[in-house]
mmCIF file of C-alpha atoms and ligand atoms in Angstrom:
data_model
loop_
_atom_site.group_PDB
_atom_site.id
_atom_site.type_symbol
_atom_site.label_atom_id
_atom_site.label_comp_id
_atom_site.label_asym_id
_atom_site.label_seq_id
_atom_site.Cartn_x
_atom_site.Cartn_y
_atom_site.Cartn_z
ATOM 1 C CA MET A 26 73.371 65.431 161.530
ATOM 2 C CA SER A 27 72.556 64.427 157.785
ATOM 3 C CA PHE A 28 69.036 64.099 157.003
ATOM 4 C CA ILE A 29 67.741 60.869 154.940
ATOM 5 C CA TYR A 30 64.377 61.160 153.523
ATOM 6 C CA LEU A 31 62.808 57.801 152.826
ATOM 7 C CA ASP A 32 59.211 58.521 153.094
ATOM 8 C CA HIS A 33 58.508 59.555 149.295
ATOM 9 C CA SER A 34 55.046 57.719 149.301
ATOM 10 C CA ALA A 35 53.882 60.172 151.934
ATOM 11 C CA THR A 36 54.998 63.020 149.805
ATOM 12 C CA THR A 37 57.709 64.588 147.812
ATOM 13 C CA PRO A 38 59.642 67.742 147.961
ATOM 14 C CA LEU A 39 58.999 70.245 145.126
ATOM 15 C CA ARG A 40 61.318 69.873 141.946
ATOM 16 C CA ASP A 41 63.188 73.045 141.314
ATOM 17 C CA GLU A 42 61.945 73.100 137.627
ATOM 18 C CA ALA A 43 58.257 72.723 138.885
ATOM 19 C CA TRP A 44 58.878 75.629 141.143
ATOM 20 C CA ALA A 45 60.522 77.809 138.381
ATOM 21 C CA ALA A 46 57.697 76.947 135.948
ATOM 22 C CA MET A 47 54.991 77.981 138.819
ATOM 23 C CA ALA A 48 56.559 81.267 139.938
ATOM 24 C CA PRO A 49 55.332 83.508 137.175
ATOM 25 C CA TYR A 50 51.744 82.506 137.830
ATOM 26 C CA PHE A 51 51.625 83.720 141.474
ATOM 27 C CA GLY A 52 52.071 87.245 140.252
ATOM 28 C CA SER A 53 52.902 90.114 142.640
ATOM 29 C CA THR A 54 51.175 93.322 143.885
ATOM 30 C CA GLU A 55 54.171 95.234 142.738
ATOM 31 C CA GLU A 56 53.678 93.618 139.093
ATOM 32 C CA LYS A 57 52.994 96.328 136.491
ATOM 33 C CA ASP A 58 53.282 94.759 133.241
ATOM 34 C CA THR A 59 50.968 92.168 131.738
ATOM 35 C CA PRO A 60 50.679 89.509 134.815
ATOM 36 C CA ASN A 61 50.079 85.891 134.696
ATOM 37 C CA TYR A 62 47.940 85.800 137.841
ATOM 38 C CA GLY A 63 44.732 86.600 136.174
ATOM 39 C CA ASN A 64 41.411 84.129 136.851
ATOM 40 C CA PRO A 65 41.874 81.770 134.174
ATOM 41 C CA SER A 66 38.188 82.176 133.332
ATOM 42 C CA SER A 67 38.751 86.154 132.610
ATOM 43 C CA ILE A 68 38.342 87.678 129.375
ATOM 44 C CA HIS A 69 41.164 90.106 129.931
ATOM 45 C CA ARG A 70 44.887 89.740 129.099
ATOM 46 C CA ALA A 71 45.700 88.483 132.679
ATOM 47 C CA GLY A 72 43.139 85.996 132.620
ATOM 48 C CA ARG A 73 44.095 84.747 129.065
ATOM 49 C CA ALA A 74 47.713 84.358 130.086
ATOM 50 C CA ALA A 75 46.728 82.097 133.177
ATOM 51 C CA HIS A 76 44.301 80.285 130.967
ATOM 52 C CA ALA A 77 47.287 79.554 128.290
ATOM 53 C CA GLY A 78 49.672 78.236 131.135
ATOM 54 C CA MET A 79 46.634 76.181 132.480
ATOM 55 C CA SER A 80 45.901 74.735 128.861
ATOM 56 C CA GLU A 81 49.483 73.963 128.087
ATOM 57 C CA ALA A 82 49.628 72.141 131.507
ATOM 58 C CA ARG A 83 46.245 70.105 130.363
ATOM 59 C CA ARG A 84 47.922 69.363 126.989
ATOM 60 C CA THR A 85 51.304 68.120 128.724
ATOM 61 C CA ILE A 86 49.264 65.902 131.003
ATOM 62 C CA ALA A 87 47.031 64.417 128.451
ATOM 63 C CA GLU A 88 49.755 63.744 126.010
ATOM 64 C CA ILE A 89 51.481 61.683 128.839
ATOM 65 C CA LEU A 90 48.346 59.690 129.615
ATOM 66 C CA GLY A 91 47.638 59.310 125.711
ATOM 67 C CA ALA A 92 44.325 61.059 126.152
ATOM 68 C CA ASP A 93 42.573 64.391 124.826
ATOM 69 C CA SER A 94 43.047 67.318 126.812
ATOM 70 C CA GLY A 95 39.391 67.614 127.432
ATOM 71 C CA GLU A 96 39.422 64.259 129.301
ATOM 72 C CA ILE A 97 41.931 65.988 132.049
ATOM 73 C CA ILE A 98 39.753 67.504 135.098
ATOM 74 C CA PHE A 99 41.991 69.393 137.628
ATOM 75 C CA THR A 100 40.975 68.786 141.226
ATOM 76 C CA GLY A 101 42.500 69.708 144.640
ATOM 77 C CA CYS A 102 44.155 66.559 145.665
ATOM 78 C CA GLY A 103 44.258 62.717 145.058
ATOM 79 C CA SER A 104 41.442 62.232 147.374
ATOM 80 C CA GLU A 105 39.223 64.597 145.654
ATOM 81 C CA SER A 106 39.836 62.771 142.237
ATOM 82 C CA ASP A 107 38.950 59.515 143.836
ATOM 83 C CA ASN A 108 35.828 60.882 145.517
ATOM 84 C CA SER A 109 34.852 62.477 142.073
ATOM 85 C CA ALA A 110 35.580 59.285 140.095
ATOM 86 C CA LEU A 111 33.611 57.141 142.366
ATOM 87 C CA ARG A 112 30.404 59.343 143.115
ATOM 88 C CA GLY A 113 30.261 61.123 140.057
ATOM 89 C CA ILE A 114 30.344 57.705 137.844
ATOM 90 C CA ALA A 115 28.283 55.848 140.432
ATOM 91 C CA LEU A 116 25.425 58.254 140.617
ATOM 92 C CA ALA A 117 25.255 59.005 136.897
ATOM 93 C CA ARG A 118 25.326 55.513 135.762
ATOM 94 C CA ARG A 119 22.613 54.612 138.250
ATOM 95 C CA LYS A 120 20.288 57.271 136.625
ATOM 96 C CA GLN A 121 21.381 56.360 133.244
ATOM 97 C CA CYS A 122 20.680 52.521 133.643
ATOM 98 C CA GLY A 123 19.914 51.578 137.174
ATOM 99 C CA ALA A 124 23.038 49.808 137.858
ATOM 100 C CA ASN A 125 23.437 49.975 141.721
ATOM 101 C CA ARG A 126 26.652 48.071 142.734
ATOM 102 C CA ILE A 127 30.204 49.259 143.445
ATOM 103 C CA ILE A 128 33.088 46.909 143.230
ATOM 104 C CA THR A 129 36.406 47.740 144.494
ATOM 105 C CA SER A 130 39.455 46.040 146.449
ATOM 106 C CA ALA A 131 39.887 45.323 150.188
ATOM 107 C CA VAL A 132 43.382 47.126 149.856
ATOM 108 C CA GLU A 133 42.335 50.552 148.513
ATOM 109 C CA HIS A 134 43.412 53.697 149.995
ATOM 110 C CA HIS A 135 40.621 55.073 152.374
ATOM 111 C CA ALA A 136 40.211 57.935 149.882
ATOM 112 C CA VAL A 137 38.229 54.878 147.607
ATOM 113 C CA LEU A 138 37.399 52.630 150.555
ATOM 114 C CA TYR A 139 35.780 55.392 152.917
ATOM 115 C CA THR A 140 33.874 56.928 149.601
ATOM 116 C CA ALA A 141 32.551 53.354 148.520
ATOM 117 C CA GLU A 142 31.387 52.961 152.223
ATOM 118 C CA ASP A 143 29.720 56.361 152.279
ATOM 119 C CA LEU A 144 27.886 55.540 148.797
ATOM 120 C CA LYS A 145 26.483 52.519 150.245
ATOM 121 C CA ASP A 146 25.607 53.647 153.697
ATOM 122 C CA PHE A 147 23.934 57.284 152.528
ATOM 123 C CA PHE A 148 23.151 56.407 149.161
ATOM 124 C CA GLY A 149 21.902 52.934 148.892
ATOM 125 C CA PHE A 150 24.554 51.532 146.683
ATOM 126 C CA LYS A 151 25.606 47.915 147.136
ATOM 127 C CA LEU A 152 29.379 47.125 147.707
ATOM 128 C CA THR A 153 31.386 44.219 146.718
ATOM 129 C CA LEU A 154 35.021 44.253 148.040
ATOM 130 C CA LEU A 155 37.280 41.935 146.145
ATOM 131 C CA PRO A 156 39.920 40.078 148.189
ATOM 132 C CA VAL A 157 43.690 40.056 147.429
ATOM 133 C CA ASP A 158 46.125 37.236 147.772
ATOM 134 C CA GLY A 159 49.180 37.260 150.387
ATOM 135 C CA GLU A 160 51.047 39.752 147.806
ATOM 136 C CA GLY A 161 48.057 42.183 147.969
ATOM 137 C CA LEU A 162 47.248 41.449 144.434
ATOM 138 C CA VAL A 163 43.534 41.120 143.185
ATOM 139 C CA ASP A 164 43.054 37.956 140.826
ATOM 140 C CA GLU A 165 41.410 38.422 137.484
ATOM 141 C CA SER A 166 38.973 35.654 138.073
ATOM 142 C CA ASP A 167 37.581 37.145 141.156
ATOM 143 C CA LEU A 168 36.818 40.392 139.310
ATOM 144 C CA ALA A 169 35.227 38.349 136.582
ATOM 145 C CA GLU A 170 32.941 36.464 139.101
ATOM 146 C CA ALA A 171 32.023 39.616 140.869
ATOM 147 C CA LEU A 172 30.998 41.358 138.082
ATOM 148 C CA GLY A 173 28.647 38.540 136.434
ATOM 149 C CA ASP A 174 27.359 40.187 133.184
ATOM 150 C CA GLY A 175 28.298 43.644 134.743
ATOM 151 C CA SER A 176 24.563 44.742 134.054
ATOM 152 C CA ASP A 177 24.121 45.859 137.653
ATOM 153 C CA VAL A 178 27.388 47.199 138.355
ATOM 154 C CA ALA A 179 27.964 51.094 138.291
ATOM 155 C CA VAL A 180 31.659 51.534 138.791
ATOM 156 C CA VAL A 181 34.727 49.156 139.434
ATOM 157 C CA SER A 182 37.776 50.872 141.416
ATOM 158 C CA VAL A 183 40.974 49.066 141.985
ATOM 159 C CA MET A 184 44.144 50.994 142.556
ATOM 160 C CA TYR A 185 47.287 50.807 140.404
ATOM 161 C CA ALA A 186 49.831 50.704 143.082
ATOM 162 C CA ASN A 187 49.484 50.176 146.737
ATOM 163 C CA ASN A 188 50.592 52.942 149.340
ATOM 164 C CA GLU A 189 51.411 50.553 152.066
ATOM 165 C CA ILE A 190 52.947 47.550 150.500
ATOM 166 C CA GLY A 191 53.852 48.739 147.131
ATOM 167 C CA SER A 192 52.114 45.847 144.890
ATOM 168 C CA VAL A 193 50.951 46.881 141.532
ATOM 169 C CA GLN A 194 47.729 45.461 140.415
ATOM 170 C CA PRO A 195 47.184 43.765 136.818
ATOM 171 C CA ILE A 196 45.123 46.787 135.651
ATOM 172 C CA SER A 197 45.189 46.259 132.152
ATOM 173 C CA GLY A 198 43.631 42.834 132.635
ATOM 174 C CA LEU A 199 41.053 44.053 135.118
ATOM 175 C CA GLY A 200 40.245 46.747 132.640
ATOM 176 C CA ALA A 201 39.638 44.335 129.837
ATOM 177 C CA LEU A 202 37.185 42.489 131.869
ATOM 178 C CA CYS A 203 35.182 45.614 132.710
ATOM 179 C CA ARG A 204 35.279 46.725 129.215
ATOM 180 C CA GLU A 205 33.947 43.466 127.921
ATOM 181 C CA ARG A 206 30.854 44.200 129.997
ATOM 182 C CA ASN A 207 30.722 48.050 129.381
ATOM 183 C CA VAL A 208 31.114 48.739 133.006
ATOM 184 C CA PRO A 209 33.283 52.007 133.839
ATOM 185 C CA PHE A 210 36.577 51.449 135.337
ATOM 186 C CA HIS A 211 38.515 53.575 137.757
ATOM 187 C CA THR A 212 42.133 53.331 138.807
ATOM 188 C CA ASP A 213 43.713 55.206 141.871
ATOM 189 C CA ALA A 214 47.040 55.982 140.264
ATOM 190 C CA VAL A 215 48.014 58.104 143.091
ATOM 191 C CA GLN A 216 51.218 56.001 144.106
ATOM 192 C CA ALA A 217 51.850 55.068 140.383
ATOM 193 C CA ALA A 218 51.895 58.542 138.677
ATOM 194 C CA GLY A 219 55.603 59.391 138.014
ATOM 195 C CA LYS A 220 56.626 55.712 138.512
ATOM 196 C CA LEU A 221 54.646 53.728 136.173
ATOM 197 C CA PRO A 222 53.385 54.168 132.616
ATOM 198 C CA LEU A 223 50.157 55.918 132.360
ATOM 199 C CA ASP A 224 48.716 55.387 129.143
ATOM 200 C CA VAL A 225 45.179 55.134 129.735
ATOM 201 C CA GLU A 226 44.718 52.841 126.489
ATOM 202 C CA ALA A 227 47.166 50.194 127.325
ATOM 203 C CA LEU A 228 45.523 50.228 130.820
ATOM 204 C CA GLN A 229 42.074 50.014 129.553
ATOM 205 C CA VAL A 230 40.725 52.490 132.110
ATOM 206 C CA ASP A 231 38.081 54.915 131.987
ATOM 207 C CA ALA A 232 39.198 56.978 134.785
ATOM 208 C CA LEU A 233 42.335 57.580 136.573
ATOM 209 C CA SER A 234 43.289 59.508 139.829
ATOM 210 C CA ALA A 235 46.552 61.357 140.408
ATOM 211 C CA SER A 236 48.233 63.731 143.058
ATOM 212 C CA ALA A 237 51.006 66.240 142.156
ATOM 213 C CA HIS A 238 52.690 66.006 145.551
ATOM 214 C CA LYS A 239 53.584 62.366 145.091
ATOM 215 C CA PHE A 240 55.703 63.095 142.060
ATOM 216 C CA TYR A 241 57.725 66.299 142.886
ATOM 217 C CA GLY A 242 54.845 68.807 142.150
ATOM 218 C CA PRO A 243 53.175 70.938 144.657
ATOM 219 C CA LYS A 244 50.548 70.060 147.635
ATOM 220 C CA GLY A 245 46.912 70.717 146.856
ATOM 221 C CA VAL A 246 46.534 69.826 143.257
ATOM 222 C CA GLY A 247 45.569 66.836 141.460
ATOM 223 C CA PHE A 248 43.965 65.350 138.387
ATOM 224 C CA LEU A 249 41.075 63.179 136.888
ATOM 225 C CA TYR A 250 41.462 61.643 133.823
ATOM 226 C CA LEU A 251 37.889 60.844 132.607
ATOM 227 C CA ARG A 252 37.411 59.041 129.514
ATOM 228 C CA ARG A 253 35.092 60.996 126.978
ATOM 229 C CA GLY A 254 31.459 59.352 127.081
ATOM 230 C CA THR A 255 31.716 58.092 130.550
ATOM 231 C CA PRO A 256 28.663 58.828 132.619
ATOM 232 C CA PHE A 257 29.530 61.423 135.315
ATOM 233 C CA HIS A 258 27.866 63.492 137.791
ATOM 234 C CA PRO A 259 29.962 66.429 139.269
ATOM 235 C CA PHE A 260 31.004 66.130 142.647
ATOM 236 C CA LEU A 261 31.563 69.919 142.863
ATOM 237 C CA THR A 262 28.741 72.141 141.604
ATOM 238 C CA GLY A 263 28.767 75.718 140.784
ATOM 239 C CA GLY A 264 30.665 77.639 138.052
ATOM 240 C CA SER A 265 31.488 75.997 134.637
ATOM 241 C CA HIS A 266 35.029 75.447 135.304
ATOM 242 C CA GLU A 267 36.602 72.015 133.747
ATOM 243 C CA GLY A 268 33.724 71.733 131.390
ATOM 244 C CA ARG A 269 31.085 71.779 134.199
ATOM 245 C CA ARG A 270 32.860 68.559 135.717
ATOM 246 C CA ARG A 271 34.374 70.257 138.818
ATOM 247 C CA ALA A 272 33.745 73.855 139.830
ATOM 248 C CA GLY A 273 35.870 76.119 141.289
ATOM 249 C CA THR A 274 38.707 78.692 140.160
ATOM 250 C CA GLN A 275 41.656 76.546 139.088
ATOM 251 C CA ASP A 276 45.212 76.684 141.124
ATOM 252 C CA VAL A 277 46.870 77.869 137.876
ATOM 253 C CA PRO A 278 50.363 77.706 139.515
ATOM 254 C CA GLY A 279 49.937 74.293 141.352
ATOM 255 C CA ILE A 280 48.674 73.000 137.750
ATOM 256 C CA VAL A 281 51.570 74.270 136.070
ATOM 257 C CA GLY A 282 53.834 72.810 138.804
ATOM 258 C CA MET A 283 52.249 69.663 138.534
ATOM 259 C CA ALA A 284 52.313 69.188 134.733
ATOM 260 C CA THR A 285 56.003 70.131 134.598
ATOM 261 C CA ALA A 286 56.821 67.637 137.622
ATOM 262 C CA LEU A 287 55.062 64.791 135.816
ATOM 263 C CA ALA A 288 56.643 65.372 132.415
ATOM 264 C CA GLN A 289 60.130 65.502 134.091
ATOM 265 C CA CYS A 290 59.246 62.146 135.893
ATOM 266 C CA ASP A 291 57.925 60.450 132.733
ATOM 267 C CA SER A 292 61.070 61.630 130.966
ATOM 268 C CA GLU A 293 63.414 60.227 133.236
ATOM 269 C CA ARG A 294 61.345 57.052 134.252
ATOM 270 C CA ASP A 295 63.330 54.427 133.088
ATOM 271 C CA ARG A 296 66.681 55.397 134.307
ATOM 272 C CA GLU A 297 65.549 56.915 137.820
ATOM 273 C CA MET A 298 63.222 53.651 138.342
ATOM 274 C CA ALA A 299 66.125 51.392 137.570
ATOM 275 C CA ARG A 300 68.297 53.258 140.068
ATOM 276 C CA LEU A 301 65.774 53.138 142.849
ATOM 277 C CA ARG A 302 65.183 49.638 142.122
ATOM 278 C CA GLN A 303 68.850 48.492 142.928
ATOM 279 C CA LEU A 304 68.679 50.605 146.203
ATOM 280 C CA ARG A 305 65.363 48.870 146.932
ATOM 281 C CA ASP A 306 66.686 45.463 146.519
ATOM 282 C CA ARG A 307 69.571 46.124 148.402
ATOM 283 C CA ILE A 308 67.356 47.303 151.357
ATOM 284 C CA ILE A 309 64.811 44.064 150.894
ATOM 285 C CA GLY A 310 67.834 41.554 150.535
ATOM 286 C CA THR A 311 69.858 42.965 153.371
ATOM 287 C CA LEU A 312 67.065 43.441 155.980
ATOM 288 C CA LEU A 313 65.641 39.830 155.315
ATOM 289 C CA GLU A 314 69.236 38.498 155.940
ATOM 290 C CA THR A 315 70.525 40.338 158.889
ATOM 291 C CA VAL A 316 67.194 41.162 160.826
ATOM 292 C CA PRO A 317 65.347 38.105 162.263
ATOM 293 C CA GLY A 318 61.805 38.132 162.441
ATOM 294 C CA VAL A 319 61.500 40.729 159.346
ATOM 295 C CA ARG A 320 58.793 39.707 156.646
ATOM 296 C CA LEU A 321 58.591 41.856 153.284
ATOM 297 C CA THR A 322 54.858 42.750 152.688
ATOM 298 C CA GLY A 323 53.495 43.002 149.228
ATOM 299 C CA SER A 324 54.945 41.610 145.965
ATOM 300 C CA ARG A 325 58.480 40.870 145.578
ATOM 301 C CA SER A 326 58.072 41.034 141.682
ATOM 302 C CA GLN A 327 54.951 43.225 141.023
ATOM 303 C CA ARG A 328 56.293 46.161 143.225
ATOM 304 C CA LEU A 329 57.238 49.723 142.861
ATOM 305 C CA ALA A 330 60.498 50.469 141.989
ATOM 306 C CA ASN A 331 60.928 52.890 145.087
ATOM 307 C CA HIS A 332 58.866 50.893 147.803
ATOM 308 C CA ALA A 333 60.212 48.461 150.604
ATOM 309 C CA SER A 334 57.829 47.410 153.249
ATOM 310 C CA PHE A 335 57.980 45.063 155.935
ATOM 311 C CA THR A 336 56.642 43.762 159.218
ATOM 312 C CA ILE A 337 59.109 43.373 162.118
ATOM 313 C CA ARG A 338 57.815 40.674 164.928
ATOM 314 C CA ASP A 339 57.840 41.777 168.487
ATOM 315 C CA ALA A 340 58.612 45.516 168.129
ATOM 316 C CA GLU A 341 56.246 48.574 167.514
ATOM 317 C CA ALA A 342 56.495 50.861 164.526
ATOM 318 C CA GLU A 343 56.181 53.826 166.532
ATOM 319 C CA GLY A 344 59.383 53.387 168.521
ATOM 320 C CA ILE A 345 61.283 52.424 165.554
ATOM 321 C CA LEU A 346 60.169 55.417 163.815
ATOM 322 C CA ILE A 347 61.285 57.842 166.603
ATOM 323 C CA ALA A 348 64.461 55.957 167.114
ATOM 324 C CA LEU A 349 65.051 56.333 163.282
ATOM 325 C CA ASP A 350 64.019 59.974 163.271
ATOM 326 C CA LEU A 351 66.592 60.583 166.022
ATOM 327 C CA ALA A 352 69.329 59.142 163.881
ATOM 328 C CA GLY A 353 68.192 61.540 160.840
ATOM 329 C CA ILE A 354 65.990 59.198 159.065
ATOM 330 C CA ALA A 355 62.486 59.653 158.095
ATOM 331 C CA ALA A 356 60.506 56.545 157.558
ATOM 332 C CA SER A 357 56.869 55.381 158.058
ATOM 333 C CA SER A 358 54.740 52.717 159.436
ATOM 334 C CA GLY A 359 53.126 52.195 156.070
ATOM 335 C CA SER A 360 50.388 54.995 155.325
ATOM 336 C CA ALA A 361 50.875 58.574 156.105
ATOM 337 C CA CYS A 362 46.972 58.733 156.466
ATOM 338 C CA THR A 363 46.691 56.160 159.127
ATOM 339 C CA SER A 364 49.861 56.775 161.144
ATOM 340 C CA ALA A 365 48.200 58.977 163.581
ATOM 341 C CA ARG A 366 45.897 56.005 164.498
ATOM 342 C CA GLN A 367 46.515 52.976 166.545
ATOM 343 C CA GLN A 368 44.245 50.781 164.436
ATOM 344 C CA PRO A 369 46.021 47.833 162.550
ATOM 345 C CA SER A 370 46.121 48.504 158.889
ATOM 346 C CA HIS A 371 43.368 47.036 156.694
ATOM 347 C CA VAL A 372 45.694 46.376 154.004
ATOM 348 C CA LEU A 373 48.138 44.028 156.446
ATOM 349 C CA GLU A 374 44.816 42.585 157.625
ATOM 350 C CA ALA A 375 43.849 41.856 154.111
ATOM 351 C CA ILE A 376 47.017 40.143 152.933
ATOM 352 C CA GLY A 377 46.914 37.866 156.184
ATOM 353 C CA VAL A 378 49.659 39.274 158.207
ATOM 354 C CA PRO A 379 49.368 37.563 161.532
ATOM 355 C CA ALA A 380 48.165 39.548 164.673
ATOM 356 C CA ASP A 381 51.584 39.619 166.456
ATOM 357 C CA GLU A 382 52.933 41.239 163.435
ATOM 358 C CA LEU A 383 50.261 44.000 162.576
ATOM 359 C CA ALA A 384 52.097 46.418 165.091
ATOM 360 C CA GLY A 385 55.267 46.373 163.382
ATOM 361 C CA GLY A 386 54.795 48.013 160.029
ATOM 362 C CA LEU A 387 57.860 49.731 158.170
ATOM 363 C CA ARG A 388 57.752 51.413 154.876
ATOM 364 C CA LEU A 389 60.861 52.760 153.247
ATOM 365 C CA SER A 390 60.056 54.803 150.170
ATOM 366 C CA LEU A 391 62.997 56.120 147.902
ATOM 367 C CA GLY A 392 63.210 58.804 145.479
ATOM 368 C CA LEU A 393 65.278 61.460 143.638
ATOM 369 C CA SER A 394 67.402 62.450 146.995
ATOM 370 C CA ASN A 395 68.500 58.870 147.799
ATOM 371 C CA ASN A 396 71.935 57.468 147.324
ATOM 372 C CA ALA A 397 73.680 53.964 147.991
ATOM 373 C CA GLY A 398 75.732 55.761 150.648
ATOM 374 C CA GLN A 399 72.174 56.777 152.359
ATOM 375 C CA ILE A 400 71.099 53.050 152.285
ATOM 376 C CA GLU A 401 74.075 51.695 153.549
ATOM 377 C CA LEU A 402 73.790 54.125 156.778
ATOM 378 C CA LEU A 403 70.026 52.979 156.974
ATOM 379 C CA LEU A 404 71.314 49.283 156.836
ATOM 380 C CA GLU A 405 73.682 50.087 159.720
ATOM 381 C CA LYS A 406 71.573 51.795 162.015
ATOM 382 C CA LEU A 407 68.325 49.759 161.573
ATOM 383 C CA PRO A 408 69.219 46.372 162.834
ATOM 384 C CA GLU A 409 70.428 48.042 166.309
ATOM 385 C CA ILE A 410 67.493 50.189 166.576
ATOM 386 C CA VAL A 411 65.116 46.957 166.154
ATOM 387 C CA GLU A 412 67.215 45.197 168.708
ATOM 388 C CA LYS A 413 66.811 47.712 171.154
ATOM 389 C CA GLN A 414 63.172 48.464 170.478
ATOM 390 C CA ARG A 415 62.288 44.671 171.039
ATOM 391 C CA GLN A 416 64.143 44.777 174.494
ATOM 392 C CA ILE A 417 62.148 48.006 175.566
ATOM 393 C CA ALA A 418 58.792 46.797 174.163
ATOM 394 C CA PRO A 419 57.756 43.389 173.083
ATOM 395 C CA ALA A 420 54.734 44.519 171.535
ATOM 396 C CA PRO A 421 51.272 42.760 172.238
ATOM 397 C CA LEU A 422 48.620 44.167 169.988
HETATM 398 N N1 PLP B 506 45.327 57.359 146.963
HETATM 399 C C1 PLP B 506 46.474 56.838 147.332
HETATM 400 C C2 PLP B 506 47.043 55.427 146.922
HETATM 401 C C3 PLP B 506 47.236 57.564 148.158
HETATM 402 O O1 PLP B 506 48.316 56.869 148.558
HETATM 403 C C4 PLP B 506 46.853 58.777 148.692
HETATM 404 C C5 PLP B 506 47.686 59.677 149.690
HETATM 405 O O2 PLP B 506 48.835 59.087 150.273
HETATM 406 C C6 PLP B 506 46.016 59.215 148.167
HETATM 407 C C7 PLP B 506 44.818 58.574 147.344
HETATM 408 C C8 PLP B 506 45.328 60.728 148.591
HETATM 409 O O3 PLP B 506 46.191 61.611 148.099
HETATM 410 P P1 PLP B 506 45.885 63.071 148.248
HETATM 411 O O4 PLP B 506 46.830 63.266 149.694
HETATM 412 O O5 PLP B 506 46.674 64.011 147.290
HETATM 413 O O6 PLP B 506 44.581 63.444 148.784
#
């Protein structure tokens, strides 16, 4: 049976080019000549070789962001980047000027949302959650009102693109409001990296999180862009790695693979996103037309080119996903991180999805391996699957 992978928002396969770039940095116990597997902090040639690979990766990523190399901090994943940004900036800014409030949105990934709640519950910060409209978008006027003059705000964090519903926030406008008030602005760009421009000047952000496994890099490595001069208290303390902003020996092969993958996505972005947008629109147009009770979630116009998400009335996501899997199609109910729980999604609740549709979320996220033939196969199978699921399980929540 052929396998059709439509879950690229959960994770992506490693690109061959990234793997090829990484391989020399793993080293081998058999290696006799000068190896690349040294600790990048070591003085000897093996350490210097690893350090050189890491520095080149840092330059590559910085260039894509329009940043300086010194503004890139390597981390262990997107969640760590988000945690570092929120905790690091909030604590430092409170110490610097007494600002004690965090502003974020109701549709953030839990890596941001739970971190903000933790800062409230255990560190005494106040928390303001921005509402979103029916498409999952934050209104600039809501942020302006929440900011006031900004003097009591430690940090603002609004995600660039949403993992569950694909909506793309007006980041540069939100950033401008923060900048006018000298309030640090962080964006979780984990779903956007590789698909949308990351120019930090144009976006007007002070901090930006990304994770390699979402753009065909390896799992277990990410980065945080932190604008020079932004108040920051390190989340991980220990050695002097990453300019004392993140202790721990760096994952050099992972970092090299991440930079290679991001550079490749960046250079192909316009062409690949135009291709995926066509496939996405074919999915959205056909499903809305052919399956009754299906509703698109998120914005139609302000959305990731590779992302289609729906609610399906009177059907349970789990049953649909299992039936799709049996047909060789990998999809998701929305967020890989919440799919193990039976709780309704906070994102769907925030955009006002009615209770009888909350159980039927479906996310189809496209990527490099997908083609038009696969999408036609999906569109052939899905209506039957939904119909069958409705007969089996009229889903009360
Ligand atoms: N932020 C968003 C928007 C995500 O979609 C994810 C993962 O799905 C994360 C953060 C966490 O990234 P990681 O899995 O690398 O920790």
